[in-house]
mmCIF file of C-alpha atoms in Angstrom:
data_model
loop_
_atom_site.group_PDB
_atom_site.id
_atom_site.type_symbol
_atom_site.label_atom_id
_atom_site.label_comp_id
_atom_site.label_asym_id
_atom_site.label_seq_id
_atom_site.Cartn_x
_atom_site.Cartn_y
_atom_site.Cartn_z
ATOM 1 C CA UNK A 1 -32.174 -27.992 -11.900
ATOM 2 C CA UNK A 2 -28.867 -29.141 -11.122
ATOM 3 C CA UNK A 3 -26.777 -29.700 -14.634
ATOM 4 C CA UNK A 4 -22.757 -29.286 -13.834
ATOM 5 C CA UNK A 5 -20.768 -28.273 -11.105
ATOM 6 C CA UNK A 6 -17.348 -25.875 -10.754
ATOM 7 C CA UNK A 7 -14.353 -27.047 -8.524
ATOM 8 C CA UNK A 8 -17.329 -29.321 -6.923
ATOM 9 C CA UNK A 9 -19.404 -26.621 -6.079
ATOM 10 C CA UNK A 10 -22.856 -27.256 -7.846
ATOM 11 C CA UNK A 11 -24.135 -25.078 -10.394
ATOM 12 C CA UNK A 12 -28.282 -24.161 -10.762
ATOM 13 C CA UNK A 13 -29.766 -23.082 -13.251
ATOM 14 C CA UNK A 14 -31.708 -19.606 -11.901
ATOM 15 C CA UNK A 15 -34.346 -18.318 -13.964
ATOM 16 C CA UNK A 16 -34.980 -14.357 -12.900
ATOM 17 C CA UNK A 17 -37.336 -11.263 -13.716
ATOM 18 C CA UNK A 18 -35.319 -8.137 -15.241
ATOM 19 C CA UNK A 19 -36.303 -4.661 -15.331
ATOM 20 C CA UNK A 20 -36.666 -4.648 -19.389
ATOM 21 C CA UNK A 21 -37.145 -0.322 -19.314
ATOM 22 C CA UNK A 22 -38.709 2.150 -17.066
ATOM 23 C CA UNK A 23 -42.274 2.035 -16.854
ATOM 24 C CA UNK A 24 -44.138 5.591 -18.000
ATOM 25 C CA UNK A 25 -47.872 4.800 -17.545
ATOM 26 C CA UNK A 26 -49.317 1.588 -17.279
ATOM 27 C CA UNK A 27 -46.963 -1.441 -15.975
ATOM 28 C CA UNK A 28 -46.801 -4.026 -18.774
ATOM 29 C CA UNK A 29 -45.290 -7.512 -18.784
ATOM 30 C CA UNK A 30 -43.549 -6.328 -21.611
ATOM 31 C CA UNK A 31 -41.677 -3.761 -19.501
ATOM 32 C CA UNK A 32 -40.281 -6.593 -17.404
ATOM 33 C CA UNK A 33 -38.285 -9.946 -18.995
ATOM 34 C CA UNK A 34 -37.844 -13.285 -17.694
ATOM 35 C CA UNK A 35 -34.358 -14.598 -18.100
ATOM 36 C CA UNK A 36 -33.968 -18.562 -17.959
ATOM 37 C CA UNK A 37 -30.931 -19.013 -19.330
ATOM 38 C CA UNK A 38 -28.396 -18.177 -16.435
ATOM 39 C CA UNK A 39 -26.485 -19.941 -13.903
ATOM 40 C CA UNK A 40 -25.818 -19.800 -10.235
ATOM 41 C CA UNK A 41 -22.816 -21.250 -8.118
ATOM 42 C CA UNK A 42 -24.369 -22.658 -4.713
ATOM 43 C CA UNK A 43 -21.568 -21.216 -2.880
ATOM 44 C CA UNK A 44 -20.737 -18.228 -1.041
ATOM 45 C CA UNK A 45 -17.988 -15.698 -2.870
ATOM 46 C CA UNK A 46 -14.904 -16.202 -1.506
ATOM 47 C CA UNK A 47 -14.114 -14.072 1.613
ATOM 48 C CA UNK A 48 -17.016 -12.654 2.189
ATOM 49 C CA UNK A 49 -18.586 -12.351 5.464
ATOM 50 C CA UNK A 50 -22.588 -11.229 6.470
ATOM 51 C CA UNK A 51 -23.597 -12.529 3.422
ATOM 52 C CA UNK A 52 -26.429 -15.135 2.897
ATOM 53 C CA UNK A 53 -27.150 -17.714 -0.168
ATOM 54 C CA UNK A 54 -30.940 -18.378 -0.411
ATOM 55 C CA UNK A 55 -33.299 -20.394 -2.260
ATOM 56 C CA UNK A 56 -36.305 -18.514 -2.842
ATOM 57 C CA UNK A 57 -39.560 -20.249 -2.131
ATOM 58 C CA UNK A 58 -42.033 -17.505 -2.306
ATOM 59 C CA UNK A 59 -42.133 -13.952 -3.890
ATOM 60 C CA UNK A 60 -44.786 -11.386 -2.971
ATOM 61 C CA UNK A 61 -46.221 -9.236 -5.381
ATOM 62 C CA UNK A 62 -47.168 -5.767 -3.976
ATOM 63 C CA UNK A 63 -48.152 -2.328 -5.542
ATOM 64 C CA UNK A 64 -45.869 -0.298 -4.081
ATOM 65 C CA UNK A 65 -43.295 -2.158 -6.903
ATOM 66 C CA UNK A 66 -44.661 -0.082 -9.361
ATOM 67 C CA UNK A 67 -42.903 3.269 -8.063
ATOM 68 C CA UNK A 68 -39.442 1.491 -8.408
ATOM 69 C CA UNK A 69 -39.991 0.988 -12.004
ATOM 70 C CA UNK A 70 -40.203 5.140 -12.646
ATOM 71 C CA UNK A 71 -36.981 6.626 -13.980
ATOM 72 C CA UNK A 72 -36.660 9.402 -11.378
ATOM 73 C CA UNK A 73 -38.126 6.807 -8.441
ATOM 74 C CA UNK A 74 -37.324 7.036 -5.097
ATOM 75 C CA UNK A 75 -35.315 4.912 -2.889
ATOM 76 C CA UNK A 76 -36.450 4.236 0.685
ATOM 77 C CA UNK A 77 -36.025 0.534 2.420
ATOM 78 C CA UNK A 78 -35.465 -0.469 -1.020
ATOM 79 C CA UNK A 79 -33.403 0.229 -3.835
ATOM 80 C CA UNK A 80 -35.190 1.610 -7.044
ATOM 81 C CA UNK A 81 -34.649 -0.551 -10.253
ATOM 82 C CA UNK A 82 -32.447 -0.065 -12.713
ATOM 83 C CA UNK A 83 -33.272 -1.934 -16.693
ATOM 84 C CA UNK A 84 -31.328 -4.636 -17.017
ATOM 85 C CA UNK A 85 -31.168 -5.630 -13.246
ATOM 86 C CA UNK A 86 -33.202 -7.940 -11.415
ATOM 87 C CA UNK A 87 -36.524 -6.854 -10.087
ATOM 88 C CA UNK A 88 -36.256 -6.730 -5.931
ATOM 89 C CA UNK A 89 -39.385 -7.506 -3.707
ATOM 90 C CA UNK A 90 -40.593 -9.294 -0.302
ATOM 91 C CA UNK A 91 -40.089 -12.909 -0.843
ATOM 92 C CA UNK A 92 -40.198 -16.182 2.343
ATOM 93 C CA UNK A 93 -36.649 -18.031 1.606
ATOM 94 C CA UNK A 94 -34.834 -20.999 2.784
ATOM 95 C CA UNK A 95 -30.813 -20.725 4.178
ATOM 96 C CA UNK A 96 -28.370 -22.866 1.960
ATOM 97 C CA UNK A 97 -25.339 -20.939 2.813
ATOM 98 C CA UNK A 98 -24.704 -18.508 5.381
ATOM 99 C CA UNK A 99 -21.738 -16.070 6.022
ATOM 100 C CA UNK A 100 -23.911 -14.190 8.421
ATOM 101 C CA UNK A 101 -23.610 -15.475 12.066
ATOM 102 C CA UNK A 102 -27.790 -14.901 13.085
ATOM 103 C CA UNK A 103 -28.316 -17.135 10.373
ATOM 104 C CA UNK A 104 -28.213 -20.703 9.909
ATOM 105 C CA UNK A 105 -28.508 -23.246 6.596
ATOM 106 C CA UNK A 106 -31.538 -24.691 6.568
ATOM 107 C CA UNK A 107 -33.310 -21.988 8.364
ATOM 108 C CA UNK A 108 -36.725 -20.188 6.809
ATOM 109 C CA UNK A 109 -36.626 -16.532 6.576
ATOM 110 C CA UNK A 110 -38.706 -13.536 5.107
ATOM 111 C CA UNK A 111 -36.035 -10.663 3.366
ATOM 112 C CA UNK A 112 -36.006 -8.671 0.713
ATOM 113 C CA UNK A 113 -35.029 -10.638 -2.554
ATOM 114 C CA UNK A 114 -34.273 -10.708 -5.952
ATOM 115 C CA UNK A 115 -37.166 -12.029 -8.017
ATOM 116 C CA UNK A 116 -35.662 -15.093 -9.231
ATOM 117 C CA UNK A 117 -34.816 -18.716 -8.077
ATOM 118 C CA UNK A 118 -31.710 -18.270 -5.658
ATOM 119 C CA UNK A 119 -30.473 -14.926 -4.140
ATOM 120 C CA UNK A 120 -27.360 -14.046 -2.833
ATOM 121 C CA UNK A 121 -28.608 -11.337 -0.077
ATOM 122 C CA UNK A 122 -25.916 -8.798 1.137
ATOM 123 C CA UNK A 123 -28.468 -6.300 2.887
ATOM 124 C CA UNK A 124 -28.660 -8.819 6.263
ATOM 125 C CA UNK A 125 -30.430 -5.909 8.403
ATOM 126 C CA UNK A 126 -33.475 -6.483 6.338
ATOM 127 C CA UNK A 127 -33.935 -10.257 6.950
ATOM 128 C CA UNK A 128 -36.134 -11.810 9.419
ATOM 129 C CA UNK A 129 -35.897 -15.167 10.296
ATOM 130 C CA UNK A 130 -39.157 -17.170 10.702
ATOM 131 C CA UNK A 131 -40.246 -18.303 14.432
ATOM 132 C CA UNK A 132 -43.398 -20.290 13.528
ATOM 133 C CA UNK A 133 -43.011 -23.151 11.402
ATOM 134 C CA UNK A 134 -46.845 -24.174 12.369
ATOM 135 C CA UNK A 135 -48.525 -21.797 9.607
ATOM 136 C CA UNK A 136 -47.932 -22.370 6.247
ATOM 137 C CA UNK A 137 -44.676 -20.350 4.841
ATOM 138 C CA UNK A 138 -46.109 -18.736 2.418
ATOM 139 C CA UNK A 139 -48.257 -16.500 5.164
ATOM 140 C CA UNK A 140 -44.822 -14.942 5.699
ATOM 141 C CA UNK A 141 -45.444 -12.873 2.394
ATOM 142 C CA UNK A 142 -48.379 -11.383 3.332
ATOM 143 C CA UNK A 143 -50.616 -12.045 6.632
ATOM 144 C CA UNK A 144 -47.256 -12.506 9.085
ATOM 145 C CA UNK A 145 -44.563 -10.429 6.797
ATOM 146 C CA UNK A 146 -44.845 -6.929 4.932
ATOM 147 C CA UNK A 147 -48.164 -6.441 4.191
ATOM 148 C CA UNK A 148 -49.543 -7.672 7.557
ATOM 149 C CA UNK A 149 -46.859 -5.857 9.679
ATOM 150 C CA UNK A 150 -48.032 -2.762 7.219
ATOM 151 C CA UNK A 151 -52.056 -3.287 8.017
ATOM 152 C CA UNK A 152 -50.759 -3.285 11.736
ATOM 153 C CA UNK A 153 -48.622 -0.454 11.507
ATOM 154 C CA UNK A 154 -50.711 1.888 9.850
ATOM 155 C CA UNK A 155 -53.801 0.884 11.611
ATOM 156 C CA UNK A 156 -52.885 0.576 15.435
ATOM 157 C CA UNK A 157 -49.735 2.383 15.374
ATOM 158 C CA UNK A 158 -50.979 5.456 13.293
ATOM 159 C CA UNK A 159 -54.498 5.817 13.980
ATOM 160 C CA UNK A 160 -54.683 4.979 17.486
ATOM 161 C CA UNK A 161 -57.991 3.306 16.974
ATOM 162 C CA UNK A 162 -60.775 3.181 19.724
ATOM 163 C CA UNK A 163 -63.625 1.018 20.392
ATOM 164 C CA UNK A 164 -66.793 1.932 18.846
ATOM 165 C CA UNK A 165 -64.934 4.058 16.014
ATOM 166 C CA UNK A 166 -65.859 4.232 12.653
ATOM 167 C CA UNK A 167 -63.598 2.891 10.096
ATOM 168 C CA UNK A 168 -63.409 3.550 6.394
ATOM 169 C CA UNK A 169 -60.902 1.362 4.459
ATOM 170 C CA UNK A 170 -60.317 1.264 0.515
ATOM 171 C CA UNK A 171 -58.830 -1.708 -1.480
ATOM 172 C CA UNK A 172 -60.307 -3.020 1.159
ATOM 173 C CA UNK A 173 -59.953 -7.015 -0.374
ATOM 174 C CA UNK A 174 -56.852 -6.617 -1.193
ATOM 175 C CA UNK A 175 -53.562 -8.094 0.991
ATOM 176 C CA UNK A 176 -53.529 -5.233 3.466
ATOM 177 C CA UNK A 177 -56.908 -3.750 3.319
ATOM 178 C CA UNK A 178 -58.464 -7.203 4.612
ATOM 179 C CA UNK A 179 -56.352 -6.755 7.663
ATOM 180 C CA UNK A 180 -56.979 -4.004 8.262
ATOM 181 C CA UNK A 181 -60.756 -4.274 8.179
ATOM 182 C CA UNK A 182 -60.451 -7.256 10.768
ATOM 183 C CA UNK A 183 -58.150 -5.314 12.926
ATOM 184 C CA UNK A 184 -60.852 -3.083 13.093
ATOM 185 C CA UNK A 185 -63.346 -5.749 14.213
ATOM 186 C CA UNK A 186 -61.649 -7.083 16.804
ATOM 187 C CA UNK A 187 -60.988 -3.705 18.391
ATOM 188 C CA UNK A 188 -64.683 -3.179 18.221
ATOM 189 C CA UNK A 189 -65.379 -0.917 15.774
ATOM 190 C CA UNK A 190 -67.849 0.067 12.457
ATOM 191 C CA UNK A 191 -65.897 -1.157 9.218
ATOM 192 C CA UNK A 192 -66.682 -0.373 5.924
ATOM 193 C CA UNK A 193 -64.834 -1.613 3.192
ATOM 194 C CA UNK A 194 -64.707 -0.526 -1.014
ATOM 195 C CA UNK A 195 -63.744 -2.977 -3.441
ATOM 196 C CA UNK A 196 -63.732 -3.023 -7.327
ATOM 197 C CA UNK A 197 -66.387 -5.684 -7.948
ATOM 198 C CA UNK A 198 -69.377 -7.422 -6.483
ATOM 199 C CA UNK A 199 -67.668 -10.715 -5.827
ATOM 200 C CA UNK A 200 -64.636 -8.647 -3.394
ATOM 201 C CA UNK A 201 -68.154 -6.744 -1.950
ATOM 202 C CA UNK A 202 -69.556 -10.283 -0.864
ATOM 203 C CA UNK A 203 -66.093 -11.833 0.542
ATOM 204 C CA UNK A 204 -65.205 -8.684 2.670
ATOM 205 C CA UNK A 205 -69.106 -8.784 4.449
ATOM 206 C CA UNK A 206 -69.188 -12.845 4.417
ATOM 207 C CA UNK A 207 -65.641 -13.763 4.611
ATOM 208 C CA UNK A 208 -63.684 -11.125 6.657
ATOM 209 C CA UNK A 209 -66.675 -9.527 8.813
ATOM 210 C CA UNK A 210 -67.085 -6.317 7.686
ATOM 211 C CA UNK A 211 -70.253 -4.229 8.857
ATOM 212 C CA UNK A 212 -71.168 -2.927 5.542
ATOM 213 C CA UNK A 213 -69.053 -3.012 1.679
ATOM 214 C CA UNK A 214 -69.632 -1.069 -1.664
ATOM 215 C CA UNK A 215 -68.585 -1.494 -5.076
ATOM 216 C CA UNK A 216 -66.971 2.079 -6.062
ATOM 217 C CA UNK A 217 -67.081 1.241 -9.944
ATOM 218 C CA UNK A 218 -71.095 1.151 -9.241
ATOM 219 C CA UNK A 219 -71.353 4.303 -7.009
ATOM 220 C CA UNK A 220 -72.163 7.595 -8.851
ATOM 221 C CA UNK A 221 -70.870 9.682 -6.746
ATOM 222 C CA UNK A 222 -68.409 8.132 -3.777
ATOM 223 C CA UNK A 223 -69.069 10.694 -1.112
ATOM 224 C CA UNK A 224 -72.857 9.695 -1.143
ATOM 225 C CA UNK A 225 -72.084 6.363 -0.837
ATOM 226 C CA UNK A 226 -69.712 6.984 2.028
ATOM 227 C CA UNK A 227 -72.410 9.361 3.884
ATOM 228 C CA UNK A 228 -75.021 6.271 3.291
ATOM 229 C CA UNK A 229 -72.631 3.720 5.110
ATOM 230 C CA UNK A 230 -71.332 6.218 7.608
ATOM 231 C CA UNK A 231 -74.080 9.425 8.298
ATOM 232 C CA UNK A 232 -72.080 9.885 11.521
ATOM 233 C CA UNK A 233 -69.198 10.126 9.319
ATOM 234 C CA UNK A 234 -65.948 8.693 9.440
ATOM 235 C CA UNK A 235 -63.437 8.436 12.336
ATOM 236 C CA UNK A 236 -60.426 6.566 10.764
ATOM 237 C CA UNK A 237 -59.960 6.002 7.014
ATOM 238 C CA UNK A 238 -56.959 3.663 5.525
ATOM 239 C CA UNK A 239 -56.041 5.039 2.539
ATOM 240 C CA UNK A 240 -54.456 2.306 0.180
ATOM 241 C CA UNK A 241 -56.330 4.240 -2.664
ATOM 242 C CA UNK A 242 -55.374 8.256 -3.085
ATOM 243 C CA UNK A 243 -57.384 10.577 -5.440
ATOM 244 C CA UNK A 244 -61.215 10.155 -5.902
ATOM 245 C CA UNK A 245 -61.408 7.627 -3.455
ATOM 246 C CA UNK A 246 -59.448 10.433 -0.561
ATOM 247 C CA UNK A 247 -61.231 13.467 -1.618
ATOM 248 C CA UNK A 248 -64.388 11.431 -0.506
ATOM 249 C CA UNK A 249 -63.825 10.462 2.278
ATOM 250 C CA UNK A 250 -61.862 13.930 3.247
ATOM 251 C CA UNK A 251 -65.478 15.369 2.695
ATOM 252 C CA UNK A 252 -67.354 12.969 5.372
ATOM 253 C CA UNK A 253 -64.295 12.580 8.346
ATOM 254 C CA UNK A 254 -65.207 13.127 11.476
ATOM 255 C CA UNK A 255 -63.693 16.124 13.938
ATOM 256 C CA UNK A 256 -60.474 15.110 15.123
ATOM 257 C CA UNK A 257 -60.514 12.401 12.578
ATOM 258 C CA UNK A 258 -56.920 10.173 11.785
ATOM 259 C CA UNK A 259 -56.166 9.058 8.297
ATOM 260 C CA UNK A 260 -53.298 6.629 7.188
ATOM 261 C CA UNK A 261 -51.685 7.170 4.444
ATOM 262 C CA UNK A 262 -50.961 3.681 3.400
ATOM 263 C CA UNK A 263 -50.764 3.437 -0.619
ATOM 264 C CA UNK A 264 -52.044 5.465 -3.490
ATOM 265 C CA UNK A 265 -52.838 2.577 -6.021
ATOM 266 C CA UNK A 266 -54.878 4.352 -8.196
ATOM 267 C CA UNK A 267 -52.047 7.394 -8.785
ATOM 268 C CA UNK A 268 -49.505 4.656 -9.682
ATOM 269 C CA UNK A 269 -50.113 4.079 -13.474
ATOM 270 C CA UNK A 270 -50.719 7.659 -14.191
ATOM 271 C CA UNK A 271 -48.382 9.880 -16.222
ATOM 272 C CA UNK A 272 -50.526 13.131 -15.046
ATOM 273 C CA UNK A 273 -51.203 12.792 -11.051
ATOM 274 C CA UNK A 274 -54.596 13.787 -9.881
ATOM 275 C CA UNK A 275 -54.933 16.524 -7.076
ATOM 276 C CA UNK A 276 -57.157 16.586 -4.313
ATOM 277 C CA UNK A 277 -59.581 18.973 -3.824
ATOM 278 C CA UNK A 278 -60.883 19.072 -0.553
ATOM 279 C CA UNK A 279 -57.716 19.170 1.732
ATOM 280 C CA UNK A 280 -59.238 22.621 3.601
ATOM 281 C CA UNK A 281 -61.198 19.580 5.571
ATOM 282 C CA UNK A 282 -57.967 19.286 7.474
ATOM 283 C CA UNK A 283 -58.246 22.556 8.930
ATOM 284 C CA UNK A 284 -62.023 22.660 9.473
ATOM 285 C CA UNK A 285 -62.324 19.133 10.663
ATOM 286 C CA UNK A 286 -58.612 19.219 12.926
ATOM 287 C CA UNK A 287 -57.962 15.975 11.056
ATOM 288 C CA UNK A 288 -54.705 14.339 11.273
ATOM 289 C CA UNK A 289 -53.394 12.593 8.506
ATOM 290 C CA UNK A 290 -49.913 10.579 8.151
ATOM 291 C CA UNK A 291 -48.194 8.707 5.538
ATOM 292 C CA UNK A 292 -45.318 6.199 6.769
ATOM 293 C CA UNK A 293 -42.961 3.555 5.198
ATOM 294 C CA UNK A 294 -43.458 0.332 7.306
ATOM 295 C CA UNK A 295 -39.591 -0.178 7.158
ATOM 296 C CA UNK A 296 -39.414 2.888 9.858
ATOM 297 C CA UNK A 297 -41.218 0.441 11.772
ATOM 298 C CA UNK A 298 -39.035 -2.808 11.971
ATOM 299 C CA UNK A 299 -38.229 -2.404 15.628
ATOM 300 C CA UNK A 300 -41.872 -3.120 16.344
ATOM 301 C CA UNK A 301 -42.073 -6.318 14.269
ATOM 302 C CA UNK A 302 -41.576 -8.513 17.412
ATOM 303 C CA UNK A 303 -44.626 -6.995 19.000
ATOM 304 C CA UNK A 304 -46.897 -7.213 16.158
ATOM 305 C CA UNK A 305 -46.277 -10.882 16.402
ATOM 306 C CA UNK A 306 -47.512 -10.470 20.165
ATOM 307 C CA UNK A 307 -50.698 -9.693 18.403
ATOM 308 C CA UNK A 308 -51.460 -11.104 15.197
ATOM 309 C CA UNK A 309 -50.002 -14.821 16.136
ATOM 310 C CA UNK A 310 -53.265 -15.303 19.367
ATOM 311 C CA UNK A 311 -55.663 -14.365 16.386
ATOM 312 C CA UNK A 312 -54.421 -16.482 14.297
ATOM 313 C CA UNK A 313 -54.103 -19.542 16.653
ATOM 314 C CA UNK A 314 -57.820 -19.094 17.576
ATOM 315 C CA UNK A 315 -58.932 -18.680 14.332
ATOM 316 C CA UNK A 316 -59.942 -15.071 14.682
ATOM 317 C CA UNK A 317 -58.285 -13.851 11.502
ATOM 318 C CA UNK A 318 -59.435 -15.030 8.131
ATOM 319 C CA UNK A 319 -56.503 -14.776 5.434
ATOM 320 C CA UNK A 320 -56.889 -15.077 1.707
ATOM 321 C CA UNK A 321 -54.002 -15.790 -1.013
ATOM 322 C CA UNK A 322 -54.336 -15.423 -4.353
ATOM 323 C CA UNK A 323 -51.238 -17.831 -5.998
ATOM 324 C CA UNK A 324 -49.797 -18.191 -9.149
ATOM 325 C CA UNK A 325 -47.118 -21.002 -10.218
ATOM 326 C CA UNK A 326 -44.045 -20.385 -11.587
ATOM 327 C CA UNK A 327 -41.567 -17.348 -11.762
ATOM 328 C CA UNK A 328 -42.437 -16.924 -15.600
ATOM 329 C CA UNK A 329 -45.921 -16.102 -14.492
ATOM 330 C CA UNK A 330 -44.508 -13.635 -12.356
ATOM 331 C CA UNK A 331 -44.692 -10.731 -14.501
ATOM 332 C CA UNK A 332 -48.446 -10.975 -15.258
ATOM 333 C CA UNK A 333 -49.174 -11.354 -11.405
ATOM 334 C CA UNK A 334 -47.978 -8.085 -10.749
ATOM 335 C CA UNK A 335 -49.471 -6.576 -13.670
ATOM 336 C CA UNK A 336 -52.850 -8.151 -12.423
ATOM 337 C CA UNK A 337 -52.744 -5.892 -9.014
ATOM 338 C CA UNK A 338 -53.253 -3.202 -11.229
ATOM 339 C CA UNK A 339 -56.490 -4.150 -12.687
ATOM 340 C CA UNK A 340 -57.917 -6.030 -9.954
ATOM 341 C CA UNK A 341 -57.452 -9.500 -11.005
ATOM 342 C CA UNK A 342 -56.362 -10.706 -7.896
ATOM 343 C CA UNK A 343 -58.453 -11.535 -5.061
ATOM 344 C CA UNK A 344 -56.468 -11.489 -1.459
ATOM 345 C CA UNK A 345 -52.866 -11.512 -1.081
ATOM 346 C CA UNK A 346 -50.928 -12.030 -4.639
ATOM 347 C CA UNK A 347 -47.666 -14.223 -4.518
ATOM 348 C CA UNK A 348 -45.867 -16.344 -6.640
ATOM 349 C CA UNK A 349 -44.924 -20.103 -5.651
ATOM 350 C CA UNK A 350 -41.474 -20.844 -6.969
ATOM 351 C CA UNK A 351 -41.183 -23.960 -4.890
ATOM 352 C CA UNK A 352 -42.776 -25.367 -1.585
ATOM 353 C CA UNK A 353 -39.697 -26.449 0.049
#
């Protein structure tokens, strides 16, 4: 909402999500605070140079957030946050001023953002603009930004798959997992996916194509539910999961079996990490397994376009996206990764143009 302006330059009102405190434990929405009260100048700041103004139209919502939040976190492709500032993630923007010369206003691009309603983004290497207008925007969050370019990476770059392989992959409804599964497929091989309830088992062996599902909160024991969907065992497993779910499948891999490393979801919340007990299967087995930050990986965004973009024009790939409204519901869609509220890609719609 426009309400004033400053030597002509209008002013915005830009609501925003703050780091309240670091997060020990389980992420809260009371750890984070939503700030409506502030004010943005639509402007650039005065002689500066390679930096762009966006509105923000869509904000992803992914777990690997949650490692930011710790007080002694990390900092890879993106900064860790600091209470008080605003919370940073992958968002799908539109160009209202630009001091950068590879971007124009007006333009529709996919960057790291603040969460809140207009960003001023200094950090230009990480911005991609947007070639294909003919899919809806907000796949730019998910199915054609981060988390599909991550699916991609850690499936064909790291595991090399091969037709005919078998293919374990965990979270397996969630944004990357369901990817990854149909990756998979259309290379031709066994997938089998776990998800946290019956109504993620049904989508991922009606919706998305996978050979065989299982509900892990239902299994007594996970590595006899992985030997009854794989007896052959496993060839590939995507790991978006860590602990129970890894020791598992560490116990039924395949010789000369890959695993990616991808996320570690259920470790996230923990104050205590769990080990793994079985990790002498990488010796006996030869296995190979890799973790990776997809923003090593940006030079090959171009050619994972090559590939997704045919699937998606002939329908091949089935995407799901799981929205919520508004940037003061922001908070308790992240939260909701957590405890598996959200079915397919999570985002939050802050405005559709």
């Amino acid at each position: 909402m426009a309400f004033g302006d400053e030597n002509g330059v209008v002013v915005k009102r830009n609501k925003k999500v703050l780091l309240k405190k670091y997060v020990n434990g389980f992420v809260e929405e009371s750890d984070m605070e939503v700030v409506t009260n502030e004010t943005i100048l639509l402007e650039l700041p005065q002689g500066s140079k390679d930096i762009v103004l966006v509105k923000n139209l869509y904000l992803s919502c992914d777990p690997f957030m949650r490692g930011l939040m710790l007080e002694m976190s990390e900092s890879h492709y993106m900064e860790a946050f600091v209470p008080g500032s605003v919370i940073k993630g992958f968002g799908v923007s539109r160009v209202l001023k630009s001091g950068h010369p590879n971007f124009k206003e007006g333009e529709y691009v996919w960057a790291i953002t603040g969460w809140e309603e207009y960003s001023l983004i200094t950090d230009t290497e990480k911005i991609f603009k947007i070639p294909f207008t003919n899919v809806p925007l907000s796949y730019y969050t998910g199915l054609l930004g981060m988390t599909g370019f991550t699916a991609y990476v850690g499936f064909n770059e790291i595991c090399n798959p091969k037709k005919g392989e078998y293919v374990f992959v965990s979270a397996a409804s969630g944004a990357v997992g369901q990817i990854v599964g149909q990756l998979a497929k259309l290379m031709g091989c066994y997938v089998v996916g776990s998800a946290g309830s019956d109504e993620k088992v049904e989508l991922l062996k009606t919706k998305f194509g996978f050979d065989d599902a299982f509900n892990y909160k239902k299994e007594k024991s996970l590595g006899a539910a992985l030997k009854r969907c794989f007896p052959k065992g496993i060839d590939i497993y995507f790991d978006n999961v860590g602990g129970a779910t890894l020791d598992a499948a560490l116990l039924n891999m395949r010789d000369n079996g890959r695993i990616s490393a991808c996320g570690m979801i259920s470790q996230y919340n923990l104050e205590e990490l769990e080990g793994v007990h079985f990790l002498v299967k990488m010796i006996t087995k030869r296995l190979t397994m890799k973790g990776f930050l997809v923003g090593d990986y940006f030079n090959l965004y171009p050619k994972f376009l090559e590939v997704i973009m045919p699937y998606i024009k002939n329908g091949k790939i089935t995407y799901l996206e799981d929205k919520t409204e508004g940037i003061e519901n922001a908070p308790a869609a992240l939260v909701g990764l957590f405890t598996g509220k959200n079915v397919g890609k999570q985002l939050v719609v802050l405005a559709d143009e």
